[in-house]
Amino acid sequence: MDFSIRAANVEDCKDIARMIVELSEYEKVAEHVKVTQRDLEQDGFSKNPFFHGIVAEVPEQHKTKEGHTKIGYALYFYSYSSWSGRAVYMEDLYVMPEFRGKGIGKALMSKVAQLGLAAGCNQLNFTVLDWNKPSLDFYLSQGSVDVTASMGYHCMRCDGEALQHLAQP
Amino acid sequence: MHFKVRAATKDDCKEISRMILELAVFEKMPDQVKITHEELERDGFCHNPFFECLVAEVPEEHKSEDGFTIVGYGLYFYTYSTWKGRSVYLEDLYVMPEFRGKGIGKGLLSKVAEVGKKMQCVRLQLSVLDWNTPSRDFYAAKGAQDLTASEGWHFLRFDGQDLDNLANEAPKD
């Protein structure tokens, strides 16, 4: 199936917001999504964006039942390793279920890697849930390493009241 | 002991680089440090910097055995959660051993949280090694949740030849 990958623009935020919810439903946490289309427009397309996006598009004749031609996305941002320098973090990678198995996910991820290398990054980092075997298998088969399993790194988070408390001088 | 937490300047990069190596030695991976103060100067003080950094400073009369007055740092950058929005990631938090137990680590951590709050960040995230009990206890005491233990999140990484191979397979524009 023919598809194209391109940089996201502000008009894509409606479809990206739709697919973010679809991905959260897959990850069983749909009620956690607070980010709206407007947040994406402000945070991704301002002077100092918090993230960048790429979208996968199919031609009109392959659109979904509901009429969507934007059928996948990857959202990423630049990060930093105090050991190895510039890095890129892939926050989301998603392809609508009916378009899977056609190389679109792989193409999106490769594009993020290519953009990262072009920006001088030497790591592409991301997280995956341990029960998400299809994704884990996919990423490991592409040559990624599970740094939690091999080195023992745990992801930690402070939010809500704990973060408010911490932010007090 | 009196100490000050302030934003790092380009001139602080040599000290930050020294402490990055000390932290890597503590984490039993000193040979993993590939960057020097030059990369820090370039990447932290350019247009759209890759990171920001705070340093903890003590007065001359309290300098370290080796004569250092910059005794700790917190290196962080902004990230994004497609669920919750703006976040801040604490890449490194370090205080030289002889200055621990005096609230400097807490001072640096709180300042990062405060800076994040001003930028409307709703999360502060970091990673810690599973065997590093003092650090795990420190963060747990501040209300951090261990998402690997509680939700099963794993960090994955592409680097070196694997990253090159992946990038080479990107569709041509």
Short mmCIF file of C-alpha atoms in Angstrom, two decimals:
data_model
loop_
_atom_site.label_atom_id
_atom_site.label_comp_id
_atom_site.label_asym_id
_atom_site.label_seq_id
_atom_site.Cartn_x
_atom_site.Cartn_y
_atom_site.Cartn_z
CA MET A 1 0.00 0.00 0.00
CA ASP A 2 1.29 3.41 -0.90
CA PHE A 3 1.82 5.79 2.01
CA SER A 4 3.83 8.95 2.70
CA ILE A 5 5.55 10.29 5.81
CA ARG A 6 5.88 14.01 6.36
CA ALA A 7 6.44 16.56 9.12
CA ALA A 8 3.26 17.39 11.03
CA ASN A 9 1.83 20.89 10.69
CA VAL A 10 -0.60 22.70 12.97
CA GLU A 11 -3.60 21.52 10.90
CA ASP A 12 -2.70 17.91 11.73
CA CYS A 13 -3.30 18.42 15.45
CA LYS A 14 -6.95 17.36 15.21
CA ASP A 15 -5.97 13.97 13.74
CA ILE A 16 -3.02 13.58 16.10
CA ALA A 17 -5.33 14.25 19.07
CA ARG A 18 -7.72 11.59 17.72
CA MET A 19 -4.90 9.05 17.37
CA ILE A 20 -3.48 9.88 20.83
CA VAL A 21 -6.83 8.80 22.29
CA GLU A 22 -6.84 5.64 20.13
CA LEU A 23 -3.33 4.77 21.40
CA SER A 24 -4.32 5.39 25.03
CA GLU A 25 -7.33 3.07 24.55
CA TYR A 26 -4.92 0.39 23.32
CA GLU A 27 -2.70 1.04 26.37
CA LYS A 28 -5.84 0.76 28.56
CA VAL A 29 -5.52 4.27 30.00
CA ALA A 30 -7.94 6.38 27.93
CA GLU A 31 -9.25 8.23 31.00
CA HIS A 32 -5.72 9.60 31.60
CA VAL A 33 -5.61 11.73 28.43
CA LYS A 34 -5.90 15.41 29.33
CA VAL A 35 -4.08 16.92 26.34
CA THR A 36 -6.40 18.50 23.76
CA GLN A 37 -6.00 19.54 20.13
CA ARG A 38 -5.47 23.11 21.34
CA ASP A 39 -2.67 22.06 23.73
CA LEU A 40 -0.92 20.30 20.83
CA GLU A 41 -1.26 23.41 18.64
CA GLN A 42 0.24 25.64 21.35
CA ASP A 43 2.94 23.30 22.61
CA GLY A 44 4.11 21.86 19.29
CA PHE A 45 3.99 24.86 17.00
CA SER A 46 5.23 27.80 19.04
CA LYS A 47 8.66 29.44 19.02
CA ASN A 48 10.20 26.90 21.43
CA PRO A 49 8.14 23.77 20.76
CA PHE A 50 7.97 21.06 23.39
CA PHE A 51 7.76 18.39 20.72
CA HIS A 52 7.85 17.63 16.99
CA GLY A 53 5.60 15.30 15.03
CA ILE A 54 5.53 13.30 11.82
CA VAL A 55 2.40 11.80 10.25
CA ALA A 56 1.77 8.88 7.92
CA GLU A 57 -0.80 9.50 5.22
CA VAL A 58 -2.52 7.25 2.67
CA PRO A 59 -4.13 8.32 -0.62
CA GLU A 60 -7.90 9.10 -0.74
CA GLN A 61 -8.74 5.70 -2.20
CA HIS A 62 -7.34 3.97 0.92
CA LYS A 63 -8.99 6.19 3.52
CA THR A 64 -10.67 4.60 6.56
CA LYS A 65 -14.42 3.94 6.91
CA GLU A 66 -14.68 7.27 8.76
CA GLY A 67 -12.79 9.04 5.98
CA HIS A 68 -9.36 9.48 7.62
CA THR A 69 -6.23 9.61 5.44
CA LYS A 70 -3.86 10.42 8.33
CA ILE A 71 -3.43 6.96 9.76
CA GLY A 72 -0.28 7.01 11.88
CA TYR A 73 2.04 9.39 13.73
CA ALA A 74 5.21 9.64 15.76
CA LEU A 75 5.77 12.37 18.33
CA TYR A 76 9.32 13.08 19.51
CA PHE A 77 11.52 15.69 21.20
CA TYR A 78 15.20 16.29 21.77
CA SER A 79 16.70 15.25 25.07
CA TYR A 80 20.19 14.97 26.55
CA SER A 81 22.43 12.32 28.02
CA SER A 82 25.12 13.74 30.31
CA TRP A 83 27.24 10.76 29.18
CA SER A 84 26.75 10.75 25.42
CA GLY A 85 25.20 14.12 24.55
CA ARG A 86 22.32 14.92 22.20
CA ALA A 87 19.54 12.37 22.09
CA VAL A 88 16.03 12.06 20.70
CA TYR A 89 13.10 10.66 22.65
CA MET A 90 10.17 9.10 20.84
CA GLU A 91 7.12 9.76 23.02
CA ASP A 92 4.52 8.04 20.81
CA LEU A 93 4.50 5.74 17.80
CA TYR A 94 1.10 4.69 16.49
CA VAL A 95 -0.49 3.19 13.40
CA MET A 96 -4.26 2.61 13.16
CA PRO A 97 -4.99 -1.13 13.49
CA GLU A 98 -6.30 -1.59 9.93
CA PHE A 99 -3.03 -0.20 8.51
CA ARG A 100 -0.62 -2.35 10.49
CA GLY A 101 1.68 -4.95 8.98
CA LYS A 102 2.52 -2.73 5.98
CA GLY A 103 5.79 -1.22 7.20
CA ILE A 104 4.26 2.11 8.26
CA GLY A 105 5.32 1.86 11.93
CA LYS A 106 8.83 0.94 10.89
CA ALA A 107 8.93 3.83 8.41
CA LEU A 108 7.81 6.34 11.08
CA MET A 109 10.40 5.10 13.55
CA SER A 110 13.16 5.14 10.94
CA LYS A 111 12.24 8.71 10.05
CA VAL A 112 12.58 9.75 13.71
CA ALA A 113 16.00 8.05 13.81
CA GLN A 114 17.05 9.83 10.61
CA LEU A 115 15.89 13.23 11.90
CA GLY A 116 17.68 12.57 15.18
CA LEU A 117 20.96 11.69 13.48
CA ALA A 118 20.66 14.79 11.30
CA ALA A 119 20.37 16.85 14.50
CA GLY A 120 23.55 15.28 15.90
CA CYS A 121 21.85 12.80 18.25
CA ASN A 122 23.45 9.46 19.06
CA GLN A 123 20.59 7.81 20.96
CA LEU A 124 16.92 7.22 20.23
CA ASN A 125 15.14 6.49 23.51
CA PHE A 126 11.54 5.56 24.34
CA THR A 127 9.54 3.45 26.79
CA VAL A 128 7.24 0.48 26.35
CA LEU A 129 4.99 -1.38 28.78
CA ASP A 130 6.32 -4.77 29.76
CA TRP A 131 3.04 -6.56 28.93
CA ASN A 132 2.96 -5.02 25.44
CA LYS A 133 4.62 -8.00 23.81
CA PRO A 134 3.88 -7.10 20.15
CA SER A 135 5.56 -3.71 20.59
CA LEU A 136 8.44 -5.06 22.70
CA ASP A 137 9.14 -7.78 20.12
CA PHE A 138 8.96 -5.24 17.29
CA TYR A 139 11.43 -2.84 18.90
CA LEU A 140 13.87 -5.55 19.98
CA SER A 141 13.79 -7.07 16.48
CA GLN A 142 14.76 -3.66 15.06
CA GLY A 143 17.92 -3.57 17.19
CA SER A 144 16.90 -1.68 20.32
CA VAL A 145 18.13 -2.68 23.76
CA ASP A 146 15.93 -2.93 26.86
CA VAL A 147 17.91 -0.69 29.22
CA THR A 148 15.61 -1.45 32.17
CA ALA A 149 16.15 -5.21 31.83
CA SER A 150 19.88 -5.01 31.05
CA MET A 151 21.06 -2.13 33.26
CA GLY A 152 18.34 -1.85 35.90
CA TYR A 153 17.05 1.67 35.18
CA HIS A 154 13.63 2.41 36.67
CA CYS A 155 11.34 5.23 35.42
CA MET A 156 10.30 7.51 38.29
CA ARG A 157 7.69 10.22 38.33
CA CYS A 158 6.56 13.07 40.62
CA ASP A 159 3.23 14.71 39.84
CA GLY A 160 0.11 16.17 41.48
CA GLU A 161 0.47 17.10 45.13
CA ALA A 162 3.92 15.58 45.47
CA LEU A 163 5.20 17.86 42.68
CA GLN A 164 3.47 20.95 44.14
CA HIS A 165 5.10 20.20 47.48
CA LEU A 166 8.50 19.66 45.92
CA ALA A 167 8.32 22.96 44.02
CA GLN A 168 7.99 24.98 47.22
CA PRO A 169 11.28 26.67 48.11
CA MET B 1 26.09 25.03 55.88
CA HIS B 2 25.22 27.94 53.67
CA PHE B 3 24.86 27.14 49.96
CA LYS B 4 23.34 28.76 46.89
CA VAL B 5 21.48 27.14 43.97
CA ARG B 6 21.69 29.12 40.73
CA ALA B 7 21.43 28.67 36.97
CA ALA B 8 24.66 27.35 35.45
CA THR B 9 26.64 29.58 33.09
CA LYS B 10 28.83 28.49 30.21
CA ASP B 11 31.87 28.91 32.49
CA ASP B 12 30.47 26.29 34.88
CA CYS B 13 30.68 23.55 32.24
CA LYS B 14 34.17 22.40 33.29
CA GLU B 15 32.91 21.86 36.86
CA ILE B 16 29.72 20.18 35.63
CA SER B 17 31.82 17.87 33.45
CA ARG B 18 33.98 16.98 36.46
CA MET B 19 30.90 16.10 38.49
CA ILE B 20 29.29 14.13 35.63
CA LEU B 21 32.32 11.86 35.76
CA GLU B 22 32.13 11.58 39.56
CA LEU B 23 28.47 10.55 39.25
CA ALA B 24 29.31 7.99 36.55
CA VAL B 25 32.00 6.51 38.83
CA PHE B 26 29.38 6.24 41.60
CA GLU B 27 27.00 4.54 39.10
CA LYS B 28 29.85 2.10 38.25
CA MET B 29 29.98 3.17 34.59
CA PRO B 30 32.82 5.73 34.22
CA ASP B 31 33.78 4.47 30.76
CA GLN B 32 30.29 5.40 29.49
CA VAL B 33 31.05 9.13 29.66
CA LYS B 34 31.83 10.24 26.12
CA ILE B 35 31.21 13.98 26.24
CA THR B 36 33.35 16.76 27.69
CA HIS B 37 32.74 20.33 28.82
CA GLU B 38 32.91 21.38 25.15
CA GLU B 39 29.72 19.51 24.23
CA LEU B 40 28.02 20.90 27.34
CA GLU B 41 29.00 24.45 26.35
CA ARG B 42 27.73 23.94 22.81
CA ASP B 43 24.50 22.10 23.64
CA GLY B 44 23.43 23.90 26.80
CA PHE B 45 24.03 27.48 25.73
CA CYS B 46 22.90 27.63 22.12
CA HIS B 47 19.61 28.82 20.60
CA ASN B 48 17.02 26.16 21.62
CA PRO B 49 19.39 24.47 24.13
CA PHE B 50 19.18 20.70 24.59
CA PHE B 51 19.26 21.05 28.37
CA GLU B 52 19.35 23.49 31.28
CA CYS B 53 21.42 23.13 34.42
CA LEU B 54 21.49 24.37 38.01
CA VAL B 55 24.59 24.33 40.19
CA ALA B 56 24.97 24.37 43.98
CA GLU B 57 27.74 26.64 45.25
CA VAL B 58 29.31 27.00 48.70
CA PRO B 59 31.31 30.00 49.95
CA GLU B 60 35.15 29.96 49.68
CA GLU B 61 35.58 29.08 53.36
CA HIS B 62 33.63 25.82 52.81
CA LYS B 63 35.32 24.74 49.58
CA SER B 64 36.03 21.01 49.09
CA GLU B 65 39.30 19.30 49.96
CA ASP B 66 40.40 19.81 46.33
CA GLY B 67 39.36 23.47 46.33
CA PHE B 68 35.98 23.31 44.56
CA THR B 69 33.12 25.65 45.47
CA ILE B 70 30.69 24.17 42.94
CA VAL B 71 29.62 21.06 44.78
CA GLY B 72 26.45 19.81 43.09
CA TYR B 73 24.32 20.11 39.98
CA GLY B 74 20.93 19.27 38.50
CA LEU B 75 20.73 18.85 34.72
CA TYR B 76 17.26 18.76 33.16
CA PHE B 77 15.29 19.34 29.96
CA TYR B 78 11.66 19.78 28.91
CA THR B 79 9.69 16.85 27.58
CA TYR B 80 6.10 16.19 26.53
CA SER B 81 3.50 13.69 27.56
CA THR B 82 0.74 13.25 24.98
CA TRP B 83 -1.53 12.41 27.90
CA LYS B 84 -0.74 15.23 30.33
CA GLY B 85 1.29 17.82 28.42
CA ARG B 86 4.43 19.69 29.42
CA SER B 87 6.88 17.84 31.65
CA VAL B 88 10.43 18.20 32.91
CA TYR B 89 12.97 15.38 32.95
CA LEU B 90 15.75 15.41 35.53
CA GLU B 91 18.68 13.77 33.75
CA ASP B 92 21.22 14.12 36.59
CA LEU B 93 21.14 15.11 40.25
CA TYR B 94 24.45 15.00 42.08
CA VAL B 95 26.05 16.32 45.25
CA MET B 96 29.71 15.63 46.08
CA PRO B 97 29.93 13.04 48.91
CA GLU B 98 31.50 15.41 51.47
CA PHE B 99 28.56 17.84 51.04
CA ARG B 100 25.72 15.35 51.40
CA GLY B 101 23.20 15.34 54.23
CA LYS B 102 22.95 19.16 54.25
CA GLY B 103 19.84 19.62 52.11
CA ILE B 104 21.74 20.48 48.91
CA GLY B 105 20.25 17.61 46.88
CA LYS B 106 16.78 18.56 48.06
CA GLY B 107 17.55 22.22 47.24
CA LEU B 108 18.54 21.33 43.66
CA LEU B 109 15.56 19.01 43.17
CA SER B 110 13.10 21.59 44.49
CA LYS B 111 14.54 24.26 42.25
CA VAL B 112 14.12 22.05 39.18
CA ALA B 113 10.50 21.40 40.23
CA GLU B 114 9.97 25.15 40.72
CA VAL B 115 11.47 25.99 37.31
CA GLY B 116 9.25 23.34 35.75
CA LYS B 117 6.19 24.70 37.51
CA LYS B 118 6.88 28.18 36.07
CA MET B 119 6.89 26.58 32.61
CA GLN B 120 3.53 24.92 33.45
CA CYS B 121 4.99 21.44 33.60
CA VAL B 122 2.72 18.91 35.30
CA ARG B 123 5.29 16.15 35.73
CA LEU B 124 8.87 15.74 36.84
CA GLN B 125 10.42 12.47 35.66
CA LEU B 126 13.78 10.80 36.14
CA SER B 127 15.35 7.36 36.19
CA VAL B 128 17.27 5.61 38.92
CA LEU B 129 19.25 2.36 38.99
CA ASP B 130 17.48 -0.46 40.77
CA TRP B 131 20.43 -1.16 43.10
CA ASN B 132 20.78 2.51 44.10
CA THR B 133 18.78 2.22 47.33
CA PRO B 134 19.82 5.59 48.88
CA SER B 135 18.59 7.42 45.76
CA ARG B 136 15.44 5.34 45.43
CA ASP B 137 14.63 6.06 49.08
CA PHE B 138 15.40 9.79 48.61
CA TYR B 139 12.99 10.11 45.67
CA ALA B 140 10.31 7.89 47.23
CA ALA B 141 10.40 10.10 50.33
CA LYS B 142 9.67 13.10 48.08
CA GLY B 143 6.61 11.37 46.63
CA ALA B 144 8.04 9.91 43.41
CA GLN B 145 6.36 6.78 42.08
CA ASP B 146 8.36 3.94 40.57
CA LEU B 147 6.55 3.42 37.25
CA THR B 148 8.70 0.44 36.27
CA ALA B 149 7.68 -1.40 39.44
CA SER B 150 4.04 -0.26 39.50
CA GLU B 151 3.08 -0.10 35.79
CA GLY B 152 5.75 -2.10 33.98
CA TRP B 153 7.40 0.69 31.97
CA HIS B 154 10.77 -0.21 30.43
CA PHE B 155 13.31 2.13 28.82
CA LEU B 156 14.40 1.05 25.37
CA ARG B 157 17.26 2.52 23.37
CA PHE B 158 18.75 2.51 19.86
CA ASP B 159 22.35 3.69 19.59
CA GLY B 160 25.55 3.04 17.63
CA GLN B 161 25.24 0.82 14.56
CA ASP B 162 21.64 -0.14 15.37
CA LEU B 163 20.62 3.53 15.24
CA ASP B 164 22.46 4.03 11.95
CA ASN B 165 20.80 0.94 10.45
CA LEU B 166 17.36 2.14 11.52
CA ALA B 167 17.91 5.61 10.08
CA ASN B 168 19.15 4.17 6.77
CA GLU B 169 15.81 2.45 6.31
CA ALA B 170 13.81 5.69 6.47
CA PRO B 171 11.69 6.32 3.36
CA LYS B 172 13.21 8.75 0.89
CA ASP B 173 11.50 12.16 0.77
#
